PDB file of C-alpha atoms in Angstrom:
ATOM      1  CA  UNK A   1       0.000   0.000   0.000  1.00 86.00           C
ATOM      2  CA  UNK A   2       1.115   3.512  -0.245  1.00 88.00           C
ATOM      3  CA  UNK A   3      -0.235   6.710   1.005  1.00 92.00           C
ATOM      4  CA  UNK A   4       0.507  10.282   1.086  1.00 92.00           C
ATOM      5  CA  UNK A   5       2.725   9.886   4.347  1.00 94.00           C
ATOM      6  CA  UNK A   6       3.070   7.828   7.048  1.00 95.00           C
ATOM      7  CA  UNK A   7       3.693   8.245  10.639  1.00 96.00           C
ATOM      8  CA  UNK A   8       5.200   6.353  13.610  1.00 93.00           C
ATOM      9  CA  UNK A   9       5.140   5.947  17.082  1.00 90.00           C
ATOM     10  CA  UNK A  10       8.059   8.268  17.137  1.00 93.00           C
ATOM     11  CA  UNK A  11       6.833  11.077  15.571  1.00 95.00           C
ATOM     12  CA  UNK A  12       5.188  14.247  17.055  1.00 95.00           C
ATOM     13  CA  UNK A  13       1.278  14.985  16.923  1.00 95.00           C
ATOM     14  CA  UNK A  14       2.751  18.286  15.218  1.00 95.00           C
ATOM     15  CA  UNK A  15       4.865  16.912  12.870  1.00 96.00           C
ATOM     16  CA  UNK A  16       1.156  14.648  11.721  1.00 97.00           C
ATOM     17  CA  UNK A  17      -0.894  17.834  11.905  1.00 97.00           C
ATOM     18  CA  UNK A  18       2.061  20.058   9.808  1.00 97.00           C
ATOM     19  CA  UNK A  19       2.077  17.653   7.099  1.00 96.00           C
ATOM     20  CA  UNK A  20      -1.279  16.217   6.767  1.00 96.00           C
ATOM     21  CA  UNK A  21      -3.705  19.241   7.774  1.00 97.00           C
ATOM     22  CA  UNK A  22      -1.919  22.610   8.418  1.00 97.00           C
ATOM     23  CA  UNK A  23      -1.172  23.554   4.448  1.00 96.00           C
ATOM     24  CA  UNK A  24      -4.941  22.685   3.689  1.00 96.00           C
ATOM     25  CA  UNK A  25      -5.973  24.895   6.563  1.00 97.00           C
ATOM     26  CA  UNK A  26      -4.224  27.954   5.425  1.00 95.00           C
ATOM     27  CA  UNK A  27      -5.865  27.580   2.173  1.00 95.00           C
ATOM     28  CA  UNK A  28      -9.115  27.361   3.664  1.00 95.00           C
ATOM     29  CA  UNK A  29      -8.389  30.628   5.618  1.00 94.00           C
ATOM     30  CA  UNK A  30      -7.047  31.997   2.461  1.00 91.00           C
ATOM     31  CA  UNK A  31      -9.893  31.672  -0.108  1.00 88.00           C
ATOM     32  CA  UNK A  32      -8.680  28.764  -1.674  1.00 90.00           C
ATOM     33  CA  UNK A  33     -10.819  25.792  -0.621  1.00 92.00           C
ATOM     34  CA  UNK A  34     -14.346  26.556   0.158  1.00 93.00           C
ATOM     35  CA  UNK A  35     -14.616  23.419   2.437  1.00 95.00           C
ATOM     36  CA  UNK A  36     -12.123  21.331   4.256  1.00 96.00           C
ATOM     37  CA  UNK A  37     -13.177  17.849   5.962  1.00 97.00           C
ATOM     38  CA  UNK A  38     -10.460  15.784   8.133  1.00 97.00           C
ATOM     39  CA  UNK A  39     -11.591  12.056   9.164  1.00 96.00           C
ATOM     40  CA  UNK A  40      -9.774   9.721  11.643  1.00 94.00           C
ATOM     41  CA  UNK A  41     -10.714   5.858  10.623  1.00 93.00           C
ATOM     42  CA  UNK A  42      -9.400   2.706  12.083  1.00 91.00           C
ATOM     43  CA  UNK A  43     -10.299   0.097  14.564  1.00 89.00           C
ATOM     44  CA  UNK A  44     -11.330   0.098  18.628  1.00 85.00           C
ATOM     45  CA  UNK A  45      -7.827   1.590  19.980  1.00 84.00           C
ATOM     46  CA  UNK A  46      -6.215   2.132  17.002  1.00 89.00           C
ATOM     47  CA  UNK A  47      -5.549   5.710  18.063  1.00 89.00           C
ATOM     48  CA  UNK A  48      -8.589   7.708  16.406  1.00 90.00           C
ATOM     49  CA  UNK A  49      -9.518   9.843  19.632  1.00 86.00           C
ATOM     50  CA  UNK A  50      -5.647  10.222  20.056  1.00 89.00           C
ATOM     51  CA  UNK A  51      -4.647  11.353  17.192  1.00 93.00           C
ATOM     52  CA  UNK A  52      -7.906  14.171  16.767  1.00 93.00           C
ATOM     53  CA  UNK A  53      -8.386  14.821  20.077  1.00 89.00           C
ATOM     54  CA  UNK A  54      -5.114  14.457  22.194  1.00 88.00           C
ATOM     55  CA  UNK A  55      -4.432  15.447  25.757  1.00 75.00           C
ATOM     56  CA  UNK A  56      -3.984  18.512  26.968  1.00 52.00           C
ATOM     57  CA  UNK A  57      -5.921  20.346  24.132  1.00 46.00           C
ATOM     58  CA  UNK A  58      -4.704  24.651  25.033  1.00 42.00           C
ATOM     59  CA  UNK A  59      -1.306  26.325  26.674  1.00 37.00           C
ATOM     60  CA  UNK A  60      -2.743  30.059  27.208  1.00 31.00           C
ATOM     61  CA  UNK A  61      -0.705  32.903  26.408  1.00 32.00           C
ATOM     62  CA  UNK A  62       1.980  31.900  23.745  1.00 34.00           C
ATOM     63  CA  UNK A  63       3.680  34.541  22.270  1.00 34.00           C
ATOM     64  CA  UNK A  64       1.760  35.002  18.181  1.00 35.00           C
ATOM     65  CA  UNK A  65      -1.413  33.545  18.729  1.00 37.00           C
ATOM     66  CA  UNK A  66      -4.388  36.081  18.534  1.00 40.00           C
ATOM     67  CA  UNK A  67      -7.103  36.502  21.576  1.00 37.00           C
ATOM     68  CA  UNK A  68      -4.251  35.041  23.761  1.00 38.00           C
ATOM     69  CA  UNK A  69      -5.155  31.550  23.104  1.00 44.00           C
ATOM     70  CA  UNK A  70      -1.843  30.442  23.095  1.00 50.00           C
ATOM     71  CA  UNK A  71      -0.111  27.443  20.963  1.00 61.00           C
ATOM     72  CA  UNK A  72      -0.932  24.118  21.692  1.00 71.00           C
ATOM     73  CA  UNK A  73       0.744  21.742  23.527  1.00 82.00           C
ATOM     74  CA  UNK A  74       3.151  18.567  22.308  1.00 86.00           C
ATOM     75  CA  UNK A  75       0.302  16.242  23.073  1.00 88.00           C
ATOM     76  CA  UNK A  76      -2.485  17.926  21.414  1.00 91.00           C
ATOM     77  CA  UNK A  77      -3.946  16.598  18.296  1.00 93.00           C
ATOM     78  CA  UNK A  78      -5.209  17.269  14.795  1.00 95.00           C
ATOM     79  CA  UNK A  79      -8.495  19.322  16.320  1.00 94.00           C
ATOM     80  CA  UNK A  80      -6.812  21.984  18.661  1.00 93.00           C
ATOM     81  CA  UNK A  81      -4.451  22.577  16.646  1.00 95.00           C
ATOM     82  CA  UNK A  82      -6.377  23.311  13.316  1.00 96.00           C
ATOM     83  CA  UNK A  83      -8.444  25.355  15.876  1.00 95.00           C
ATOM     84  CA  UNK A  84      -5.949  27.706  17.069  1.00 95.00           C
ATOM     85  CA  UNK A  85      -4.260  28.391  13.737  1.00 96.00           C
ATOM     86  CA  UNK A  86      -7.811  28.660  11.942  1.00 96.00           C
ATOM     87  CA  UNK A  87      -8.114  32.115  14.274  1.00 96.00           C
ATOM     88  CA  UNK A  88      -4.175  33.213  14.123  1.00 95.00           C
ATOM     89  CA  UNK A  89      -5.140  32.875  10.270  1.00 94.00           C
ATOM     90  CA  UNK A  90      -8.422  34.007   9.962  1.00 93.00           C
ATOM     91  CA  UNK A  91      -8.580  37.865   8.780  1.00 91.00           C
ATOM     92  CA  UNK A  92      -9.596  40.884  11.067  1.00 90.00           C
ATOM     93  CA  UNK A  93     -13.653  40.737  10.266  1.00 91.00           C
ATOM     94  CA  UNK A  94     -14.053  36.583  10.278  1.00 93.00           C
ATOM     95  CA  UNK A  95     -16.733  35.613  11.912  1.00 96.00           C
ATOM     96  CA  UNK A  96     -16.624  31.882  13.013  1.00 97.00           C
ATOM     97  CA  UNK A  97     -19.959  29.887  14.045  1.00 98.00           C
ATOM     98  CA  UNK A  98     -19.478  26.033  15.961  1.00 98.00           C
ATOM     99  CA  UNK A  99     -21.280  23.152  16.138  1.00 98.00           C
ATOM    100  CA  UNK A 100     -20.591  19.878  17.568  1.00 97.00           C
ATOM    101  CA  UNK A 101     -22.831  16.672  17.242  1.00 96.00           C
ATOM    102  CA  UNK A 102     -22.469  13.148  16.966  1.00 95.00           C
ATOM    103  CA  UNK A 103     -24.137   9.962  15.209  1.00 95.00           C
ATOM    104  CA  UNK A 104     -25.208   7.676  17.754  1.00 94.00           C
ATOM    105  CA  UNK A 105     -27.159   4.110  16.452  1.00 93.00           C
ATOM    106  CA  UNK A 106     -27.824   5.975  13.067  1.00 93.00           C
ATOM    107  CA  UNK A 107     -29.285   8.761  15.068  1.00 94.00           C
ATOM    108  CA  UNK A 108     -28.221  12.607  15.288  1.00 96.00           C
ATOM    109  CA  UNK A 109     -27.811  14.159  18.736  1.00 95.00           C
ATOM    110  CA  UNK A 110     -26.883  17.598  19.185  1.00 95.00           C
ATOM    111  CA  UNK A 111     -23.731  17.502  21.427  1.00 94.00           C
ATOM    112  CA  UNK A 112     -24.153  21.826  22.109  1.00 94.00           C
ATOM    113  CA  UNK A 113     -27.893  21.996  22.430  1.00 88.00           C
ATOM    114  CA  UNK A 114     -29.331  22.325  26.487  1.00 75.00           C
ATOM    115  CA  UNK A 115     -26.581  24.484  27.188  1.00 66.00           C
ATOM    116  CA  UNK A 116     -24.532  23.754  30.284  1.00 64.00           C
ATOM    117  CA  UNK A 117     -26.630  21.661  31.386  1.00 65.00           C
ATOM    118  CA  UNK A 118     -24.961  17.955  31.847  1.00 63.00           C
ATOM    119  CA  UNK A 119     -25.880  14.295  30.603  1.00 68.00           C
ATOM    120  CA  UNK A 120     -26.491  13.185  27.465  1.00 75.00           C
ATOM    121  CA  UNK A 121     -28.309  14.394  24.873  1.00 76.00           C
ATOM    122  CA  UNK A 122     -31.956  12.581  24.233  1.00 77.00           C
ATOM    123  CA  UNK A 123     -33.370  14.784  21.690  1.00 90.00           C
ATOM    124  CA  UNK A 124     -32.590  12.945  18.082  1.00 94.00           C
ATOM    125  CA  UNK A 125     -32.543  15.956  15.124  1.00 96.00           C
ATOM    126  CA  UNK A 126     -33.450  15.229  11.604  1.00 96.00           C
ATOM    127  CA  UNK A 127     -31.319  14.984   8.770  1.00 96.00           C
ATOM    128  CA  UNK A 128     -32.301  16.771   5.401  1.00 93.00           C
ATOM    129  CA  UNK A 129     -31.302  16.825   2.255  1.00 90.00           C
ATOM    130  CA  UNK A 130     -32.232  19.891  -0.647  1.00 84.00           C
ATOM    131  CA  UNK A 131     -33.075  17.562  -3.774  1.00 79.00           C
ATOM    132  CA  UNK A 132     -32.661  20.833  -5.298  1.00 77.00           C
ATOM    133  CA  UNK A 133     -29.036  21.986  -4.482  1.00 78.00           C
ATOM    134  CA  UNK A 134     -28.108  18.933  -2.387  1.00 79.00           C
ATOM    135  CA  UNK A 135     -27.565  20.950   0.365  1.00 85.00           C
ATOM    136  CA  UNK A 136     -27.285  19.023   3.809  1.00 93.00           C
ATOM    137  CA  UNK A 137     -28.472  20.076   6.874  1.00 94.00           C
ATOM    138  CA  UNK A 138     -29.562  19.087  10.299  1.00 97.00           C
ATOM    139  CA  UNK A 139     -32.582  20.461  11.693  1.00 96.00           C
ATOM    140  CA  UNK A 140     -32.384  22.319  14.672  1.00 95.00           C
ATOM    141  CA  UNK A 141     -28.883  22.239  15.496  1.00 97.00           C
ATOM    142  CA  UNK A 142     -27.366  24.275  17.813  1.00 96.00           C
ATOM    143  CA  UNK A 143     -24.679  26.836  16.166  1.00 97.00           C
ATOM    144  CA  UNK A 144     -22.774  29.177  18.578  1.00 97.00           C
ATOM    145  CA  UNK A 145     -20.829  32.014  17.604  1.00 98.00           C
ATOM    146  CA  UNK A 146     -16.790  32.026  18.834  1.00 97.00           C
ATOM    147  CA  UNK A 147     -14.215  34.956  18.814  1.00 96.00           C
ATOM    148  CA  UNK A 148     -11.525  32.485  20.003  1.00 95.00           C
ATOM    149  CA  UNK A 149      -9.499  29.473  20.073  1.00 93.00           C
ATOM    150  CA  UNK A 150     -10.372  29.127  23.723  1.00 92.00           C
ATOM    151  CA  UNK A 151     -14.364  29.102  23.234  1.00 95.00           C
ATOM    152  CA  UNK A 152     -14.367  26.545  20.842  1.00 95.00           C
ATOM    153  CA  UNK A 153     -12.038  24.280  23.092  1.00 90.00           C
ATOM    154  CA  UNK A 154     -14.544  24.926  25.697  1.00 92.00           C
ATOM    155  CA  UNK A 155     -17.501  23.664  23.500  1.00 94.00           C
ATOM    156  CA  UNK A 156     -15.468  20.766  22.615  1.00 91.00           C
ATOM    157  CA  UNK A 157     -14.969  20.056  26.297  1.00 89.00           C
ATOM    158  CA  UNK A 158     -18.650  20.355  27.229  1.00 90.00           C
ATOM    159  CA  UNK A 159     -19.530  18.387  23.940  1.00 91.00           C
ATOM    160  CA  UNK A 160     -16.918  15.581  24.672  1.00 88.00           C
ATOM    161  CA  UNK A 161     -18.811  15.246  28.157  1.00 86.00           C
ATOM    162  CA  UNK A 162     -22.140  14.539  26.549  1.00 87.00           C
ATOM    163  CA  UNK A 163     -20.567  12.372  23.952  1.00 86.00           C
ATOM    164  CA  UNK A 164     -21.514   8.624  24.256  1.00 75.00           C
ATOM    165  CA  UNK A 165     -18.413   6.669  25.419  1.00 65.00           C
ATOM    166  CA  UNK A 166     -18.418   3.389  27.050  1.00 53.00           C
ATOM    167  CA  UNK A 167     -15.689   0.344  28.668  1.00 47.00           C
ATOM    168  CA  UNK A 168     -15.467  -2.615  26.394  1.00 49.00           C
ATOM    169  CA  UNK A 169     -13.519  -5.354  25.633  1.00 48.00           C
ATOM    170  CA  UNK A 170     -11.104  -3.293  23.522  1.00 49.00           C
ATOM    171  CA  UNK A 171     -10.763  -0.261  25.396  1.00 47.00           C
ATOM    172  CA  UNK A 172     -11.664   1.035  28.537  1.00 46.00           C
ATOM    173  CA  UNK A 173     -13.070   4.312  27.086  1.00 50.00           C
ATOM    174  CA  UNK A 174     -14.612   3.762  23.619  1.00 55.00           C
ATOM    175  CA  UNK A 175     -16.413   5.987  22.075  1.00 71.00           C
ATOM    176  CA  UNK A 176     -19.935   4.323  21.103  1.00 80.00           C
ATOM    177  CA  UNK A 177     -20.621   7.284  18.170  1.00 90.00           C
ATOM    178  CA  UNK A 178     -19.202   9.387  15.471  1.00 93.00           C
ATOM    179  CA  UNK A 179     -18.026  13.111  16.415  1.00 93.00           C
ATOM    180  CA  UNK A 180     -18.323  15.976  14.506  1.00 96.00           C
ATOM    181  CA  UNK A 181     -17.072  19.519  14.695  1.00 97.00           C
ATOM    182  CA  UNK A 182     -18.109  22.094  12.174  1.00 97.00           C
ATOM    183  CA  UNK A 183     -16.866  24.960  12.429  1.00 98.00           C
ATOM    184  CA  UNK A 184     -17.878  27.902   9.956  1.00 96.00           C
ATOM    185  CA  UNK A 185     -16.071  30.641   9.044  1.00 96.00           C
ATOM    186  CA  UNK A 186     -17.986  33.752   7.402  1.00 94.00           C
ATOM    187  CA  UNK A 187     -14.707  35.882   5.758  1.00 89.00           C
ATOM    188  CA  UNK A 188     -14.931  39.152   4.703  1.00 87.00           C
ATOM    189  CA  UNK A 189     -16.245  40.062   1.672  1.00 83.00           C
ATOM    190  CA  UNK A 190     -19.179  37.262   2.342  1.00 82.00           C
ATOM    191  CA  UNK A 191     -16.997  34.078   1.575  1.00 85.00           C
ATOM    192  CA  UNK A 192     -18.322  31.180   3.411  1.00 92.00           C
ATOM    193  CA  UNK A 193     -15.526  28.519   4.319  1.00 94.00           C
ATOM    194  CA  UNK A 194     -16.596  25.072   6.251  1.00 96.00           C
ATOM    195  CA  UNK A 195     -13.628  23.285   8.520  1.00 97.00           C
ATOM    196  CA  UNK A 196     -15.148  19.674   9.482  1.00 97.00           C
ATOM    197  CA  UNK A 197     -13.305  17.498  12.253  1.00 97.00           C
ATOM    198  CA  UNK A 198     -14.621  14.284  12.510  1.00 95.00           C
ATOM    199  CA  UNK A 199     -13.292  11.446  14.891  1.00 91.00           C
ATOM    200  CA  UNK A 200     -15.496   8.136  14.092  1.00 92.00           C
ATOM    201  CA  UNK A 201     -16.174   5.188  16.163  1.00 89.00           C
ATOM    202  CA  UNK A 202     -14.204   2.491  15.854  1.00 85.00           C
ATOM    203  CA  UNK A 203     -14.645  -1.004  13.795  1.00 77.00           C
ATOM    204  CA  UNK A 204     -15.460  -3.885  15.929  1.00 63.00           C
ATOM    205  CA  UNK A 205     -15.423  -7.828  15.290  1.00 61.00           C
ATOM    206  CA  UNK A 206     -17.893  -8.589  18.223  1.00 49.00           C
ATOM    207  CA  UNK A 207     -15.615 -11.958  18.615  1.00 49.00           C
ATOM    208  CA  UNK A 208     -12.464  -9.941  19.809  1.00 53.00           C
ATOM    209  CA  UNK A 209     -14.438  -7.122  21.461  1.00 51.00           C
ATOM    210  CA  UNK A 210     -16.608  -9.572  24.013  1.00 53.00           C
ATOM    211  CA  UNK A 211     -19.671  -6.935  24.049  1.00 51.00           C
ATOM    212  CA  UNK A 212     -23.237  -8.076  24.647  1.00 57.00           C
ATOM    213  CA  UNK A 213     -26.348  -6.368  25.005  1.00 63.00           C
ATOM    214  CA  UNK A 214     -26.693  -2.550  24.410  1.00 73.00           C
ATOM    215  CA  UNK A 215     -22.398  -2.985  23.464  1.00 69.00           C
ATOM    216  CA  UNK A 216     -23.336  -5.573  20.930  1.00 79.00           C
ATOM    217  CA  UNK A 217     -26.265  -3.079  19.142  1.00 83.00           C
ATOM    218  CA  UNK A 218     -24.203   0.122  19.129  1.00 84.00           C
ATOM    219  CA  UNK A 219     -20.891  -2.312  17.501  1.00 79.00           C
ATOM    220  CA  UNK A 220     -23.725  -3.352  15.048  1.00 87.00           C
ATOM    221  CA  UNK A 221     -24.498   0.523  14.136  1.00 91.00           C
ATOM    222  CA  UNK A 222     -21.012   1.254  14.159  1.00 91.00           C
ATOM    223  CA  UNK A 223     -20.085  -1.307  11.983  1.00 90.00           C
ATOM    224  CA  UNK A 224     -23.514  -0.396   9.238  1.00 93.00           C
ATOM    225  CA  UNK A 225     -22.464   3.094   9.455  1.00 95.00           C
ATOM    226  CA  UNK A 226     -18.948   2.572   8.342  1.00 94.00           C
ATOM    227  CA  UNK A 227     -19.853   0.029   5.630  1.00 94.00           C
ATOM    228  CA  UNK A 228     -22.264   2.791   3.976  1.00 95.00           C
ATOM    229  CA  UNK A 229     -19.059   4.630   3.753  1.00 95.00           C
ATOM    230  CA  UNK A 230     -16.915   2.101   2.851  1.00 93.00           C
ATOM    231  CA  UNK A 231     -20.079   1.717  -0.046  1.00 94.00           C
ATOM    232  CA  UNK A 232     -19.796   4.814  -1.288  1.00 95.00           C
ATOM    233  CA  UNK A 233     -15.866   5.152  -1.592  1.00 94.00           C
ATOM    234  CA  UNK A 234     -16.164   2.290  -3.709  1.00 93.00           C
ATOM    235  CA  UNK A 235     -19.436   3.338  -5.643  1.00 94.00           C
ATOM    236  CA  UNK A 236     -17.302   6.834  -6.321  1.00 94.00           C
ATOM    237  CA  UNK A 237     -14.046   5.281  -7.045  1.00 92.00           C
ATOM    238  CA  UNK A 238     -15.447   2.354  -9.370  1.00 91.00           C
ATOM    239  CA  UNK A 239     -17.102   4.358 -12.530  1.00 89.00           C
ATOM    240  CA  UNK A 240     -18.449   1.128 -13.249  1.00 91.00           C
ATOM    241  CA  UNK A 241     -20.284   0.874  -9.669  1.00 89.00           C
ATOM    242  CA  UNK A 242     -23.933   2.014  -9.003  1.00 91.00           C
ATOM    243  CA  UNK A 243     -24.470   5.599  -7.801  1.00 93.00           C
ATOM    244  CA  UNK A 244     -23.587   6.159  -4.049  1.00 94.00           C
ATOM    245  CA  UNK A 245     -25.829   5.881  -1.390  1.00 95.00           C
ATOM    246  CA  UNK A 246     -25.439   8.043   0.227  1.00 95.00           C
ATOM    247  CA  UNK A 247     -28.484   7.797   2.438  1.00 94.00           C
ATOM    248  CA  UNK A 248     -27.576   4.336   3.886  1.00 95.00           C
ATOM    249  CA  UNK A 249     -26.138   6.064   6.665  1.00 96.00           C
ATOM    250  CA  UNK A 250     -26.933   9.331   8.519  1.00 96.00           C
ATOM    251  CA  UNK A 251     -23.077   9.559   8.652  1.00 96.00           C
ATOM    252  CA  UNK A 252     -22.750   9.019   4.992  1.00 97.00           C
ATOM    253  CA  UNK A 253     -25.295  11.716   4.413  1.00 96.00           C
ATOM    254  CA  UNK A 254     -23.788  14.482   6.689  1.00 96.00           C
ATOM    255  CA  UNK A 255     -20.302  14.137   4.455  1.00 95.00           C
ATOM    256  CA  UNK A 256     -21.573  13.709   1.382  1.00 94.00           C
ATOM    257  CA  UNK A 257     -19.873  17.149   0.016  1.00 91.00           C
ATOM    258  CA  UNK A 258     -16.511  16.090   1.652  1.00 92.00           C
ATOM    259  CA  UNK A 259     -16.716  12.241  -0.300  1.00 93.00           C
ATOM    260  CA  UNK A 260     -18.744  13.821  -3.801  1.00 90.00           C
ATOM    261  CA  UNK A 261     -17.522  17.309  -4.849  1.00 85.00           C
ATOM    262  CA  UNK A 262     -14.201  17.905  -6.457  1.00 82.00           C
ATOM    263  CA  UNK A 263     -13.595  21.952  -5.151  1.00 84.00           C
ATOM    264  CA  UNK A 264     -13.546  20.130  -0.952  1.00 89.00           C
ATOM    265  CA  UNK A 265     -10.544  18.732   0.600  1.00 93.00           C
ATOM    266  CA  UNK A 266     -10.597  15.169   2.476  1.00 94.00           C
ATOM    267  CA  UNK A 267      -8.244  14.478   4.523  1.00 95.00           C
ATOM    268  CA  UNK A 268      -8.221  10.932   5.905  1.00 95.00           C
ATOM    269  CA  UNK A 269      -6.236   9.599   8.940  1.00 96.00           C
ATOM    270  CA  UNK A 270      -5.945   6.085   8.953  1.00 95.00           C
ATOM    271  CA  UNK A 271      -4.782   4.679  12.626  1.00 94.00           C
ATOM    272  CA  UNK A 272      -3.625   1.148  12.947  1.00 93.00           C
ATOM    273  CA  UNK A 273      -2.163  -0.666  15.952  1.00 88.00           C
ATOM    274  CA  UNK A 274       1.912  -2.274  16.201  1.00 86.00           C
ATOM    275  CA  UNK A 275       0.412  -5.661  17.967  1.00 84.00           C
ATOM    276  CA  UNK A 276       0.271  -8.824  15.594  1.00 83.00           C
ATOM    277  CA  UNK A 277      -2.957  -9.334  17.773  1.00 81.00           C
ATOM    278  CA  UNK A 278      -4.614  -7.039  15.446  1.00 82.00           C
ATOM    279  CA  UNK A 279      -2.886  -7.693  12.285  1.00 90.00           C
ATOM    280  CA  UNK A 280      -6.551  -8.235  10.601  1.00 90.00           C
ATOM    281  CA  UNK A 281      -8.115  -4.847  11.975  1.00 90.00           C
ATOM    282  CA  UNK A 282      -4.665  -3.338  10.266  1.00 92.00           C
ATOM    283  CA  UNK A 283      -5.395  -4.830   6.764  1.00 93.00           C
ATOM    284  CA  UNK A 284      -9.263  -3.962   6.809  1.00 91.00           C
ATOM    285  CA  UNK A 285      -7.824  -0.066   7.718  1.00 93.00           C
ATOM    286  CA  UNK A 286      -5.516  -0.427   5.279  1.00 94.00           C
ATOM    287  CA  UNK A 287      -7.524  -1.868   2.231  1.00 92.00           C
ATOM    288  CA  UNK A 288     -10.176   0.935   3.263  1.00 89.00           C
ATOM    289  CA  UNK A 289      -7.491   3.608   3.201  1.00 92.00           C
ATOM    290  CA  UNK A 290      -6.269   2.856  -0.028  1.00 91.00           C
ATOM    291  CA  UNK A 291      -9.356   2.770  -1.821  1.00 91.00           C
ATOM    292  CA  UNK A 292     -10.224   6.258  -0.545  1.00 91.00           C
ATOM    293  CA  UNK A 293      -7.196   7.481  -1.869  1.00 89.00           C
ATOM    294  CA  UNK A 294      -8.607   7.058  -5.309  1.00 88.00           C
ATOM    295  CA  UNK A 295     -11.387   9.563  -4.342  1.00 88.00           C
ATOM    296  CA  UNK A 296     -10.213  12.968  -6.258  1.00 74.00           C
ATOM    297  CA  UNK A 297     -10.107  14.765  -3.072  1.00 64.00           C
ATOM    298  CA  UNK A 298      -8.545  13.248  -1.208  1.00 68.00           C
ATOM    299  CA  UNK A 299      -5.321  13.051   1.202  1.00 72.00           C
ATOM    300  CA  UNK A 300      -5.164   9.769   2.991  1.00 74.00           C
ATOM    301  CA  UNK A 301      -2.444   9.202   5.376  1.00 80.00           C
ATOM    302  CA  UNK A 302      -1.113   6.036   7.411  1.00 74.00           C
ATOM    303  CA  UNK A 303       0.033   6.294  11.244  1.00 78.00           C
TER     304      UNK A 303
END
C-alpha cells in the first residue's frame, strides 16, 4: 500500500498535523478551498480519539497567537491545533460559528444543544437533504458564535462530556458514536468557508471485542455506518459501480460534500495498531485507506 505519508510511534502529533492538515488549513483561511473535511478511521484503539483529540488540548498565552489563546501543547492533536491556527489565520472581520454533534445508532444528537446543562443528549434531530441543491443540513442544530481558540475548546470540552463513550472489551473508554465539529467561518467580503473534524467510532469484530447487550447493538451501528461509507468510496471510485448511497447512513449523508464534490478537501487519517494481535483490523484499515485514496479529493495518510 502507499499513502501520502506515514507516521510512527516516534513522531510528534505536530509533525502529523504540519504535514497532513496545516497547508490545507491555510488555504481554507485563504480563499482557496471553500470546504475542508479531516476524518480519523481505524479500529477500537487504534488511536482515532488520540490522534484528533489528544491530551492537553490549550497552553494560554503563547507569544503570536491572537485573543491570547496560546499554541498548543506537544500532546495535542489534529483538532486543537487546526483550531488555534484557523483564528491566528483568519482575517480581522471573520466571523466563526461552531457546532458539535455526533451519530449515535444511526441517530443525530446535538452535542451543544441544552446548554450547560450535563448528561447526554436525548433529543434525536433530523437529517435533510435539498433535492434541489443537495444541500445538507440538520434540523435544529445548535450553532454558537466564537471569537476564540479558547471558546471553541470549551464547547469541545462540554460536547466531549455529553458524547456517548463506554468500557469494552477493547478499550476502557470507547467511544460508542461518530463526532463531529463544524466549524464555519464567514470571511470578509461574504466568503463562506466550512472546517469539518470528525473522529469516528471504531470497527469492531464482536468476537475480539466480548460486548453483549446494548455494546453488541451500538458495535452493530457502528459497523452499518462505516460500511455505507466504505459503499460509497467504492461506488465513487469504481465508474463502473452504481451511484452512491449516500443515504444508507446518517453519517454518509452528513459528508456527502466532503466524499462527492471535487472543489472540498478530504483528509483521511488512517490509525492502525503495532500488535500482531490485530494484524486483521490493520489490513481492513488499510484496504479501506487505499481505496479512498482514489477519491479525487482526497489526502489519505497512514500512522
Amino acid at each position: 500500500y502507499t499513502f501520502d505519508a506515514t507516521f510512527g510511534p516516534d513522531d510528534s502529533q505536530e509533525q502529523v498535523y504540519a504535514r497532513t492538515t496545516k497547508p490545507h488549513l491555510a488555504k481554507l483561511v485563504g480563499g482557496e478551498l471553500p470546504a475542508l473535511t479531516v476524518i480519523a478511521y481505524g479500529a477500537t484503539g487504534a488511536g482515532k480519539t488520540h490522534t484528533m483529540m489528544g491530551e492537553g488540548s490549550l497552553r494560554t498565552g503563547a507569544k503570536g497567537a491572537k485573543g491570547g489563546d496560546g499554541a498548543a501543547g506537544a500532546s495535542a492533536g489534529i483538532i486543537p491545533r487546526c483550531v488555534i491556527d484557523l483564528f491566528a489565520l483568519a482575517p480581522a472581520g471573520a466571523r466563526v460559528r461552531a457546532s458539535y454533534l455526533e451519530v449515535y445508532n444511526e441517530r443525530v444528537f446535538d452535542l451543544l444543544g441544552g446548554g450547560d446543562e450535563p448528561g447526554r443528549p436525548t433529543t434525536a434531530l433530523r437529517v435533510c437533504e435539498d433535492e434541489k441543491n443537495g444541500v445538507v443540513k440538520v434540523l435544529g442544530l445548535t450553532e454558537e458564535p466564537v471569537a476564540s481558540a479558547e471558546a471553541v475548546v470549551g464547547l469541545l470540552k462540554r460536547g466531549n462530556a455529553r458524547r456517548t463513550t463506554e468500557a469494552t472489551g477493547a478499550n476502557d473508554v470507547s467511544s460508542r458514536s461518530h463526532a463531529v465539529l463544524q466549524l464555519e467561518a464567514e470571511l470578509p467580503g461574504g466568503r463562506n468557508r466550512r472546517l469539518s473534524l470528525i473522529d469516528l467510532a471504531g470497527s469492531e469484530r464482536a468476537s475480539a471485542t466480548g460486548n453483549r447487550g446494548a455494546r453488541l447493538q451500538e458495535g452493530a451501528h457502528i459497523n452499518k455506518s462505516l460500511l455505507a461509507l466504505a459503499n460509497c468510496i467504492n461506488a465513487l471510485t469504481d465508474p463502473s459501480a452504481p451511484k452512491p448511497k449516500f443515504r444508507d447512513s446518517k453519517l454518509t449523508l452528513l459528508i456527502k460534500t466532503a466524499l462527492e464534490s471535487s472543489d472540498v478537501r478530504l483528509v483521511v487519517l488512517a490509525c492502525v495498531g503495532p500488535s500482531m494481535a490485530s494484524v486483521d483490523d490493520t489490513l481492513n484499515t488499510l484496504k479501506y485507506a487505499h481505496r479512498a485514496k482514489e477519491l479525487p479529493t482526497r489526502d489519505v495518510v497512514e500512522e
